[in-house]
Amino acid sequence: MTKSVNTRELILGILLEVTEHEAYSHLIIRNVLDKYQYLDKQERAFITRVSEGTIENMILIDYIINQFSKVSINKMKPVIRSILRMSVYQLKFMDSVPDSAVCNEAVKLATRKGFHNLKGFVNGVLRNISRNLEQVTFPDEKKTPSKYLSIMYSMPEWIVEKWLEEYEYHIVKRILEGFLNKNSTTIRCNTSKITTEELKAMLNQEGIQVNSSNCLDYALEISDYNRINVMEAFKKGFFQVQDISSMLVAEVADIKENSYVIDVCAAPGGKSLHAADKLKETGYVEARDLTENKITLIEENINRIGFTNIEARQQDALILDEKSLEKADVVLADLPCSGLGVIAKKTDIKYKMTPKKQSALVKLQRDILHVVGQYVKPGGVLIYSTCTINREENLENVSWFIQNHEFELESISNYLKDKLQCDTAESGYVQLLPEINETDGFFIAKLRKADRQ
Ligand SMILES: C[S@@+](CC[C@H](N)C(=O)[O-])C[C@H]1O[C@@H](n2cnc3c(N)ncnc32)[C@H](O)[C@@H]1O
């Protein structure tokens, strides 16, 4: 195939899909990289960095553009708006691209996209920004703290205000910094197939940089790799990409061999497969999700890994499944949530969430918990988890649940090592925060059902 594709044009396409058509950035970037597999490592890295960086810093970038453009960013044509955004990202954050090249490429791209008449505008705004970037004035941190944080860390102000009500200022600032610092990828070794040391050696042989984790014996951090799905160890099902926080779900559940586990919201199957691994070829995991597409995703992972003690099943968690009543030793309820803890990985979530959508999620979470709590055997365990950091979706839901159901919180402090330690673990729950705990923002509560015997 000929290399006729222009990387900047691909980036423009990604930005337009995300900002004008509601596409999710991590999915659209992955699709583009899959489609243009012949691009070299440097080109792939450039596409990923500029697309993610532009989306991640969009509030800050728009603030800067608005100081130099007579037409406000919201009034611009989508193509021009996106070209300016990706160019300002490069001017502000990428020393490797000379400013003159950024401006020239932007003008060429605008022309190629049919905006010959606006090339003077694009050129003028960008050259002006490139000359005066250091002179931009930002909101005062002391006088308008939420506005300051919102612009400097590109977080919608309503989210900043919400977090400032729940956490101290310096914690919120660190969380926001954490979202912008990219961590290395964490993987979980499938220890029923290979030891962690063997997996480490295998990855090293493929030239991948691997570090052990202090938090869990079977977790590894990998870096310096191109694509995961071509790694031999991945194809053989020896590991699963998973954040440490997500690994803690099956860890704190303390799954014993021969147990029956129901994961009520399982796709793409990370926690279900972890539970199956912990069962060491015994027991049974039922990995449920809402739609056929989601079931296919789980099945793809099950097939790759090759476990036989797990099956995927389509089932709406809101509808009571009479056959499961009081049958499960462990129910995993890793429920749909606002996802505000994983903004580092799913960059555009912060722009798509609204207070109204978040309230609807709280109701959904309570409705699902009420149904699936009934599948837990007396004396069994329900793990409630979300990848968000808002009290309403987390602790407030747990408080509501234990007030209205025969469950009690149970200590999880024995499972939390090193930087995961926290004051609330003894009480049965943990709220992990990006940067502070060096994980995704994630909530886990362990609930034990009353044993009537
Ligand atoms: C946070 S994700 C689960 C991630 C998964 N536990 C893992 O570790 O890979 C939430 C999942 O809930 C599913 N979901 C949403 N509403 C549902 C419902 N009513 N019934 C079952 N699954 C649902 C979504 O399709 C999504 O896959």
Coordinates of C-alpha atoms and ligand atoms in Angstrom, one line a residue:
M1 CA 0.0 0.0 0.0
T2 CA 1.3 3.5 -0.7
K3 CA 1.8 6.0 2.1
S4 CA -0.4 8.7 0.7
V5 CA -2.2 9.4 3.9
N6 CA -1.5 12.7 5.7
T7 CA -1.2 12.3 9.5
R8 CA -2.6 15.8 10.2
E9 CA -5.6 15.1 8.1
L10 CA -6.2 11.9 10.1
I11 CA -6.0 13.9 13.3
L12 CA -8.5 16.5 11.9
G13 CA -10.9 13.6 11.2
I14 CA -10.5 12.3 14.7
L15 CA -11.2 15.7 16.3
L16 CA -14.3 16.3 14.1
E17 CA -15.7 12.9 15.0
V18 CA -15.2 13.5 18.7
T19 CA -16.4 17.1 18.9
E20 CA -19.1 17.2 16.2
H21 CA -20.4 13.6 16.2
E22 CA -20.2 12.4 19.8
A23 CA -17.6 9.7 19.0
Y24 CA -15.5 8.4 21.9
S25 CA -11.9 9.5 21.4
H26 CA -10.2 6.3 22.7
L27 CA -12.3 4.2 20.2
I28 CA -11.9 6.5 17.2
I29 CA -8.2 6.8 17.7
R30 CA -7.9 3.0 18.0
N31 CA -10.0 2.6 14.8
V32 CA -7.8 5.0 12.8
L33 CA -4.6 3.3 14.0
D34 CA -6.1 -0.1 13.1
K35 CA -7.1 1.1 9.7
Y36 CA -3.7 2.6 8.9
Q37 CA -1.6 -0.2 10.3
Y38 CA 1.3 0.5 7.9
L39 CA 2.0 3.9 9.5
D40 CA 5.4 3.8 11.3
K41 CA 5.7 4.0 15.1
Q42 CA 6.6 7.7 15.0
E43 CA 3.6 8.6 12.9
R44 CA 1.3 6.5 15.1
A45 CA 2.7 8.2 18.2
F46 CA 2.2 11.7 16.6
I47 CA -1.4 10.9 15.8
T48 CA -2.1 9.6 19.2
R49 CA -0.3 12.5 21.0
V50 CA -1.8 15.3 19.1
S51 CA -5.4 13.9 19.0
E52 CA -5.4 13.0 22.7
G53 CA -3.5 16.1 23.7
T54 CA -5.8 18.4 21.9
I55 CA -9.0 16.9 23.3
E56 CA -7.5 16.6 26.8
N57 CA -6.5 20.3 26.8
M58 CA -9.4 21.7 24.8
I59 CA -10.7 24.2 27.4
L60 CA -7.3 25.7 27.8
I61 CA -6.7 25.8 24.0
D62 CA -10.0 27.4 23.4
Y63 CA -9.3 30.0 26.1
I64 CA -6.0 30.9 24.3
I65 CA -7.6 31.0 20.8
N66 CA -10.3 33.3 22.1
Q67 CA -7.7 35.8 23.3
F68 CA -6.3 36.1 19.8
S69 CA -9.2 35.6 17.4
K70 CA -11.9 38.1 16.5
V71 CA -14.3 35.3 15.9
S72 CA -15.0 33.3 19.0
I73 CA -14.1 29.6 18.9
N74 CA -17.8 28.6 19.2
K75 CA -18.8 30.6 16.1
M76 CA -16.1 29.1 13.8
K77 CA -16.6 26.5 11.1
P78 CA -16.0 23.1 12.7
V79 CA -13.0 22.3 10.3
I80 CA -11.3 25.6 11.0
R81 CA -12.0 25.3 14.8
S82 CA -10.4 21.8 14.8
I83 CA -7.4 22.9 12.7
L84 CA -6.7 25.8 15.1
R85 CA -7.1 23.6 18.2
M86 CA -4.7 20.9 17.0
S87 CA -2.2 23.6 15.9
V88 CA -2.3 25.5 19.2
Y89 CA -1.8 22.1 21.0
Q90 CA 1.4 21.7 19.0
L91 CA 2.5 25.3 19.6
K92 CA 2.0 25.1 23.3
F93 CA 3.0 21.5 24.1
M94 CA 5.3 20.1 21.4
D95 CA 8.8 21.6 21.1
S96 CA 9.6 18.9 18.5
V97 CA 7.5 20.7 15.8
P98 CA 8.8 24.2 14.8
D99 CA 6.2 26.9 15.1
S100 CA 6.6 27.9 11.4
A101 CA 5.9 24.3 10.4
V102 CA 2.7 24.2 12.6
C103 CA 1.4 27.3 10.9
N104 CA 2.3 26.2 7.4
E105 CA 0.8 22.8 7.8
A106 CA -2.4 24.3 9.3
V107 CA -2.8 26.7 6.3
K108 CA -2.2 23.8 3.8
L109 CA -4.8 21.6 5.6
A110 CA -7.4 24.4 5.6
T111 CA -6.8 24.9 1.8
R112 CA -7.0 21.1 1.2
K113 CA -10.3 21.0 3.0
G114 CA -11.8 23.7 0.8
F115 CA -11.3 26.7 3.0
H116 CA -8.9 28.6 0.7
N117 CA -10.7 31.9 1.7
L118 CA -9.9 31.3 5.4
K119 CA -6.2 30.6 5.0
G120 CA -5.2 34.2 5.9
F121 CA -7.4 33.9 9.0
V122 CA -5.8 30.6 10.1
N123 CA -2.3 31.9 9.4
G124 CA -2.9 35.2 11.2
V125 CA -4.4 33.7 14.4
L126 CA -1.7 31.0 14.6
R127 CA 1.3 33.4 14.0
N128 CA -0.1 35.8 16.5
I129 CA -0.5 33.0 19.1
S130 CA 3.0 31.7 18.4
R131 CA 4.6 35.1 18.9
N132 CA 2.6 35.9 22.1
L133 CA 1.9 32.6 23.8
E134 CA 4.0 33.6 26.9
Q135 CA 1.9 36.8 27.4
V136 CA -1.5 35.1 27.8
T137 CA -3.2 36.0 31.1
F138 CA -5.0 33.3 33.0
P139 CA -7.8 33.6 35.7
D140 CA -6.5 34.4 39.2
E141 CA -6.0 31.2 41.3
K142 CA -6.8 32.9 44.6
K143 CA -9.8 35.0 43.5
T144 CA -11.5 32.5 41.2
P145 CA -10.1 29.0 42.1
S146 CA -12.6 26.9 40.2
K147 CA -12.3 29.0 37.0
Y148 CA -8.5 28.8 37.3
L149 CA -8.5 25.0 37.7
S150 CA -11.1 24.6 35.0
I151 CA -9.0 26.4 32.5
M152 CA -5.5 25.3 33.5
Y153 CA -6.5 21.6 33.6
S154 CA -9.3 21.8 31.0
M155 CA -12.0 20.4 33.3
P156 CA -15.6 21.6 33.0
E157 CA -16.2 24.0 35.8
W158 CA -19.2 22.1 37.2
I159 CA -17.0 19.1 37.8
V160 CA -14.3 21.2 39.5
E161 CA -16.9 22.8 41.7
K162 CA -18.4 19.4 42.7
W163 CA -14.9 18.0 43.6
L164 CA -14.1 21.1 45.6
E165 CA -17.1 20.4 47.7
E166 CA -15.9 16.9 48.4
Y167 CA -12.1 17.2 48.5
E168 CA -9.5 19.8 49.7
Y169 CA -8.2 22.2 47.1
H170 CA -4.7 20.7 47.0
I171 CA -6.2 17.2 46.5
V172 CA -8.4 18.4 43.6
K173 CA -5.4 20.0 42.0
R174 CA -3.3 16.8 42.3
I175 CA -6.2 14.8 40.8
L176 CA -6.4 17.2 37.9
E177 CA -2.6 17.0 37.4
G178 CA -2.8 13.2 37.6
F179 CA -5.2 13.1 34.6
L180 CA -2.7 14.9 32.5
N181 CA 0.3 12.6 33.5
K182 CA 0.1 9.5 31.4
N183 CA 1.0 6.4 33.4
S184 CA 2.5 3.3 31.9
T185 CA 0.1 0.4 31.0
T186 CA -0.7 -2.1 33.7
I187 CA -1.3 -5.7 32.9
R188 CA -2.6 -8.7 35.0
C189 CA -0.9 -12.0 34.6
N190 CA -3.2 -14.9 34.3
T191 CA -1.5 -16.9 37.0
S192 CA -3.4 -20.1 36.3
K193 CA -1.7 -20.2 32.9
I194 CA 1.8 -18.8 33.6
T195 CA 3.8 -17.4 36.5
T196 CA 4.4 -13.7 36.7
E197 CA 8.1 -14.2 36.5
E198 CA 7.7 -16.3 33.3
L199 CA 5.5 -13.7 31.8
K200 CA 8.0 -11.0 32.6
A201 CA 10.8 -12.9 31.0
M202 CA 8.7 -13.6 27.9
L203 CA 7.8 -9.9 27.5
N204 CA 11.4 -8.8 28.1
Q205 CA 12.4 -11.2 25.2
E206 CA 10.0 -9.2 22.9
G207 CA 12.0 -6.1 23.9
I208 CA 9.2 -4.7 26.2
Q209 CA 10.2 -2.8 29.3
V210 CA 8.5 -4.5 32.3
N211 CA 8.3 -3.4 36.0
S212 CA 6.7 -5.3 38.9
S213 CA 4.1 -3.7 41.1
N214 CA 4.4 -3.2 44.8
C215 CA 0.6 -3.5 45.2
L216 CA -0.2 -6.9 43.7
D217 CA 2.1 -9.8 42.9
Y218 CA 0.5 -10.6 39.6
A219 CA 0.5 -7.0 38.3
L220 CA 3.1 -5.7 35.9
E221 CA 3.7 -2.3 34.3
I222 CA 4.8 -2.3 30.7
S223 CA 6.2 0.4 28.5
D224 CA 8.2 0.8 25.3
Y225 CA 5.8 -1.3 23.1
N226 CA 4.1 -0.6 19.8
R227 CA 0.8 -2.7 19.8
I228 CA -0.4 -5.0 22.5
N229 CA -2.5 -7.3 20.3
V230 CA 0.5 -8.5 18.3
M231 CA 2.4 -9.6 21.4
E232 CA 2.9 -13.4 21.6
A233 CA 2.1 -13.4 25.3
F234 CA -1.2 -11.5 24.7
K235 CA -2.3 -13.8 21.8
K236 CA -1.7 -16.8 24.1
G237 CA -3.9 -15.3 26.8
F238 CA -1.2 -15.0 29.3
F239 CA -2.3 -11.5 30.3
Q240 CA -5.1 -8.9 30.3
V241 CA -4.7 -5.2 30.2
Q242 CA -6.2 -3.9 33.5
D243 CA -5.6 -1.1 35.9
I244 CA -4.5 -2.1 39.5
S245 CA -7.7 -0.5 40.8
S246 CA -9.8 -2.9 38.7
M247 CA -7.7 -5.9 39.7
L248 CA -8.7 -5.1 43.3
V249 CA -12.3 -6.0 42.7
A250 CA -11.7 -9.8 42.4
E251 CA -8.9 -9.4 45.0
V252 CA -11.0 -8.0 47.8
A253 CA -13.8 -10.4 46.9
D254 CA -11.5 -13.2 48.1
I255 CA -12.9 -15.7 45.7
K256 CA -12.4 -19.3 46.9
E257 CA -12.0 -22.3 44.6
N258 CA -15.3 -23.9 43.5
S259 CA -17.3 -20.7 44.0
Y260 CA -20.1 -19.5 41.8
V261 CA -19.5 -15.9 40.7
I262 CA -22.0 -13.7 38.8
D263 CA -20.6 -10.5 37.2
V264 CA -23.7 -8.6 36.4
C265 CA -22.1 -5.9 34.2
A266 CA -19.1 -7.7 32.8
A267 CA -18.1 -6.4 29.3
P268 CA -15.4 -6.6 28.1
G269 CA -14.8 -9.1 30.8
G270 CA -11.7 -7.9 32.7
K271 CA -13.0 -8.6 36.2
S272 CA -14.9 -11.8 35.2
L273 CA -11.7 -13.2 33.7
H274 CA -9.8 -12.3 36.8
A275 CA -12.4 -14.1 38.9
A276 CA -12.1 -17.2 36.6
D277 CA -8.3 -17.1 37.0
K278 CA -8.6 -17.0 40.8
L279 CA -10.9 -20.1 40.6
K280 CA -7.9 -22.0 39.1
E281 CA -10.0 -24.1 36.7
T282 CA -12.7 -24.8 39.4
G283 CA -16.1 -23.1 40.0
Y284 CA -18.0 -21.1 37.5
V285 CA -18.2 -17.4 36.4
E286 CA -21.2 -16.1 34.6
A287 CA -20.2 -12.9 32.8
R288 CA -23.4 -11.0 32.0
D289 CA -24.0 -7.8 30.1
L290 CA -26.9 -6.0 28.3
T291 CA -26.4 -6.4 24.6
E292 CA -25.2 -9.0 22.1
N293 CA -22.3 -6.8 21.0
K294 CA -21.1 -6.6 24.6
I295 CA -21.4 -10.4 24.9
T296 CA -19.3 -10.8 21.8
L297 CA -16.6 -8.6 23.4
I298 CA -16.5 -10.8 26.5
E299 CA -16.5 -14.0 24.4
E300 CA -13.5 -12.7 22.3
N301 CA -11.6 -12.3 25.6
I302 CA -12.7 -15.7 26.9
N303 CA -11.6 -17.4 23.7
R304 CA -8.2 -15.7 23.6
I305 CA -7.5 -16.7 27.2
G306 CA -9.0 -20.1 26.9
F307 CA -10.6 -20.5 30.3
T308 CA -13.4 -23.1 30.5
N309 CA -14.9 -22.1 33.8
I310 CA -16.5 -18.9 32.5
E311 CA -19.4 -18.2 30.1
A312 CA -20.9 -14.9 28.8
R313 CA -24.7 -14.4 29.0
Q314 CA -27.0 -11.7 27.8
Q315 CA -29.1 -10.5 30.7
D316 CA -30.4 -7.0 31.7
A317 CA -29.2 -6.4 35.3
L318 CA -32.4 -4.5 35.9
I319 CA -34.6 -7.5 35.3
L320 CA -34.8 -10.0 38.1
D321 CA -33.5 -13.4 37.1
E322 CA -35.5 -15.8 39.4
K323 CA -33.1 -18.7 38.7
S324 CA -30.2 -16.8 40.3
L325 CA -31.9 -16.0 43.6
E326 CA -29.5 -16.6 46.5
K327 CA -27.3 -18.8 44.3
A328 CA -24.0 -16.9 44.0
D329 CA -21.1 -17.0 46.4
V330 CA -19.9 -13.7 44.9
V331 CA -21.7 -11.1 42.9
L332 CA -19.6 -8.5 41.1
A333 CA -21.5 -5.2 40.4
D334 CA -19.1 -3.0 38.5
L335 CA -21.8 -0.7 37.3
P336 CA -22.2 1.9 34.6
C337 CA -21.1 5.2 36.0
S338 CA -20.0 8.7 35.1
G339 CA -16.4 7.4 34.5
L340 CA -14.9 10.6 35.9
G341 CA -12.1 8.5 37.4
V342 CA -10.7 7.3 34.1
I343 CA -10.5 10.7 32.3
A344 CA -6.7 10.0 31.8
K345 CA -7.7 7.1 29.5
K346 CA -11.0 8.2 28.1
T347 CA -10.2 11.8 27.6
D348 CA -13.5 13.2 26.3
I349 CA -15.7 11.8 29.1
K350 CA -15.4 15.0 31.0
Y351 CA -17.1 17.0 28.1
K352 CA -19.9 14.5 27.6
M353 CA -21.0 14.1 31.2
T354 CA -23.7 16.5 32.7
P355 CA -25.2 16.8 36.1
K356 CA -28.5 15.4 34.7
K357 CA -26.8 12.3 33.3
Q358 CA -25.0 11.8 36.5
S359 CA -28.2 11.9 38.6
A360 CA -29.8 9.4 36.2
L361 CA -26.8 7.1 36.8
V362 CA -27.2 7.2 40.5
K363 CA -30.8 5.9 40.1
L364 CA -29.7 3.2 37.7
Q365 CA -27.0 2.1 40.1
R366 CA -29.4 1.8 43.0
D367 CA -32.0 0.0 40.8
I368 CA -29.4 -2.6 39.7
L369 CA -28.0 -3.0 43.2
H370 CA -31.5 -3.7 44.5
V371 CA -32.0 -6.5 41.9
V372 CA -28.6 -8.1 41.9
G373 CA -28.2 -8.1 45.7
Q374 CA -30.8 -10.8 45.7
Y375 CA -28.5 -13.2 43.8
V376 CA -26.1 -13.4 46.7
K377 CA -26.3 -16.4 48.9
P378 CA -26.8 -15.7 52.7
G379 CA -23.3 -15.2 54.0
G380 CA -22.1 -14.4 50.4
V381 CA -20.4 -11.3 49.1
L382 CA -21.4 -8.4 46.9
I383 CA -18.7 -6.1 45.5
Y384 CA -19.9 -2.7 44.3
S385 CA -17.5 -0.8 42.2
T386 CA -17.3 2.2 39.9
C387 CA -14.6 4.1 38.0
T388 CA -15.7 7.4 39.3
I389 CA -14.8 9.7 42.2
N390 CA -18.2 11.3 43.1
R391 CA -19.7 10.7 46.5
E392 CA -23.3 10.3 45.2
E393 CA -22.4 7.4 42.9
N394 CA -20.2 5.8 45.5
L395 CA -20.4 6.1 49.3
E396 CA -23.9 7.6 49.2
N397 CA -25.2 4.6 47.2
V398 CA -23.5 2.1 49.6
S399 CA -25.1 3.9 52.6
W400 CA -28.5 3.8 50.9
F401 CA -28.0 0.1 50.1
I402 CA -27.0 -1.1 53.6
Q403 CA -29.9 0.9 55.1
N404 CA -32.4 -0.9 52.9
H405 CA -30.9 -4.4 52.5
E406 CA -29.6 -7.1 54.7
F407 CA -25.9 -6.4 54.0
E408 CA -23.0 -5.1 56.0
L409 CA -19.7 -3.5 54.9
E410 CA -16.7 -5.8 55.6
S411 CA -13.0 -4.7 56.0
I412 CA -10.8 -4.8 53.0
S413 CA -7.7 -3.5 54.7
N414 CA -5.8 -6.9 54.3
Y415 CA -5.9 -6.6 50.5
L416 CA -4.6 -3.0 50.2
K417 CA -0.8 -2.7 50.1
D418 CA 1.6 0.1 49.7
K419 CA 0.2 3.2 48.0
L420 CA -3.4 1.8 48.1
Q421 CA -3.7 2.0 51.9
C422 CA -6.3 4.3 53.2
D423 CA -8.3 5.1 56.3
T424 CA -11.6 3.8 55.1
A425 CA -10.4 0.3 54.2
E426 CA -11.2 -1.1 57.7
S427 CA -14.8 0.2 57.2
G428 CA -15.1 -1.8 54.0
Y429 CA -14.6 0.6 51.2
V430 CA -11.9 2.6 49.3
Q431 CA -12.0 5.6 47.1
L432 CA -8.8 5.5 45.0
L433 CA -7.8 8.8 43.4
P434 CA -5.6 9.4 40.3
E435 CA -2.1 10.7 41.2
I436 CA -2.7 10.3 45.0
N437 CA -2.9 6.4 44.7
E438 CA -1.3 6.2 41.3
T439 CA -4.3 4.3 39.9
D440 CA -7.5 5.2 38.0
G441 CA -10.1 7.0 40.1
F442 CA -12.0 4.0 41.4
F443 CA -14.4 3.0 44.2
I444 CA -14.8 -0.4 45.7
A445 CA -17.1 -1.5 48.6
K446 CA -17.3 -5.1 50.0
L447 CA -20.7 -6.0 51.3
R448 CA -21.5 -9.3 53.1
K449 CA -25.0 -10.6 53.1
A450 CA -26.5 -11.6 56.5
D451 CA -26.4 -15.3 57.1
R452 CA -29.8 -16.4 58.3
Q453 CA -28.7 -19.9 59.5
Ligands
LIG1 C1 -18.1 -0.3 33.9 S1 -18.6 -1.3 32.6 C2 -18.1 -2.9 33.1 C3 -16.6 -3.2 33.0 C4 -16.3 -4.7 33.3 N1 -16.8 -5.0 34.6 C5 -14.9 -5.0 33.1 O1 -14.2 -5.1 34.1 O2 -14.4 -5.3 32.0 C6 -20.3 -1.3 32.8 C7 -21.0 -2.3 31.9 O3 -22.4 -2.3 32.3 C8 -23.1 -2.7 31.1 N2 -24.5 -2.3 31.4 C9 -25.2 -1.1 31.4 N3 -26.5 -1.3 31.7 C10 -26.7 -2.6 31.9 C11 -27.8 -3.4 32.3 N4 -29.0 -2.8 32.5 N5 -27.6 -4.7 32.4 C12 -26.4 -5.3 32.2 N6 -25.3 -4.6 31.9 C13 -25.4 -3.3 31.7 C14 -22.5 -1.9 30.0 O4 -22.8 -2.5 28.8 C15 -21.0 -2.0 30.4 O5 -20.4 -3.0 29.7

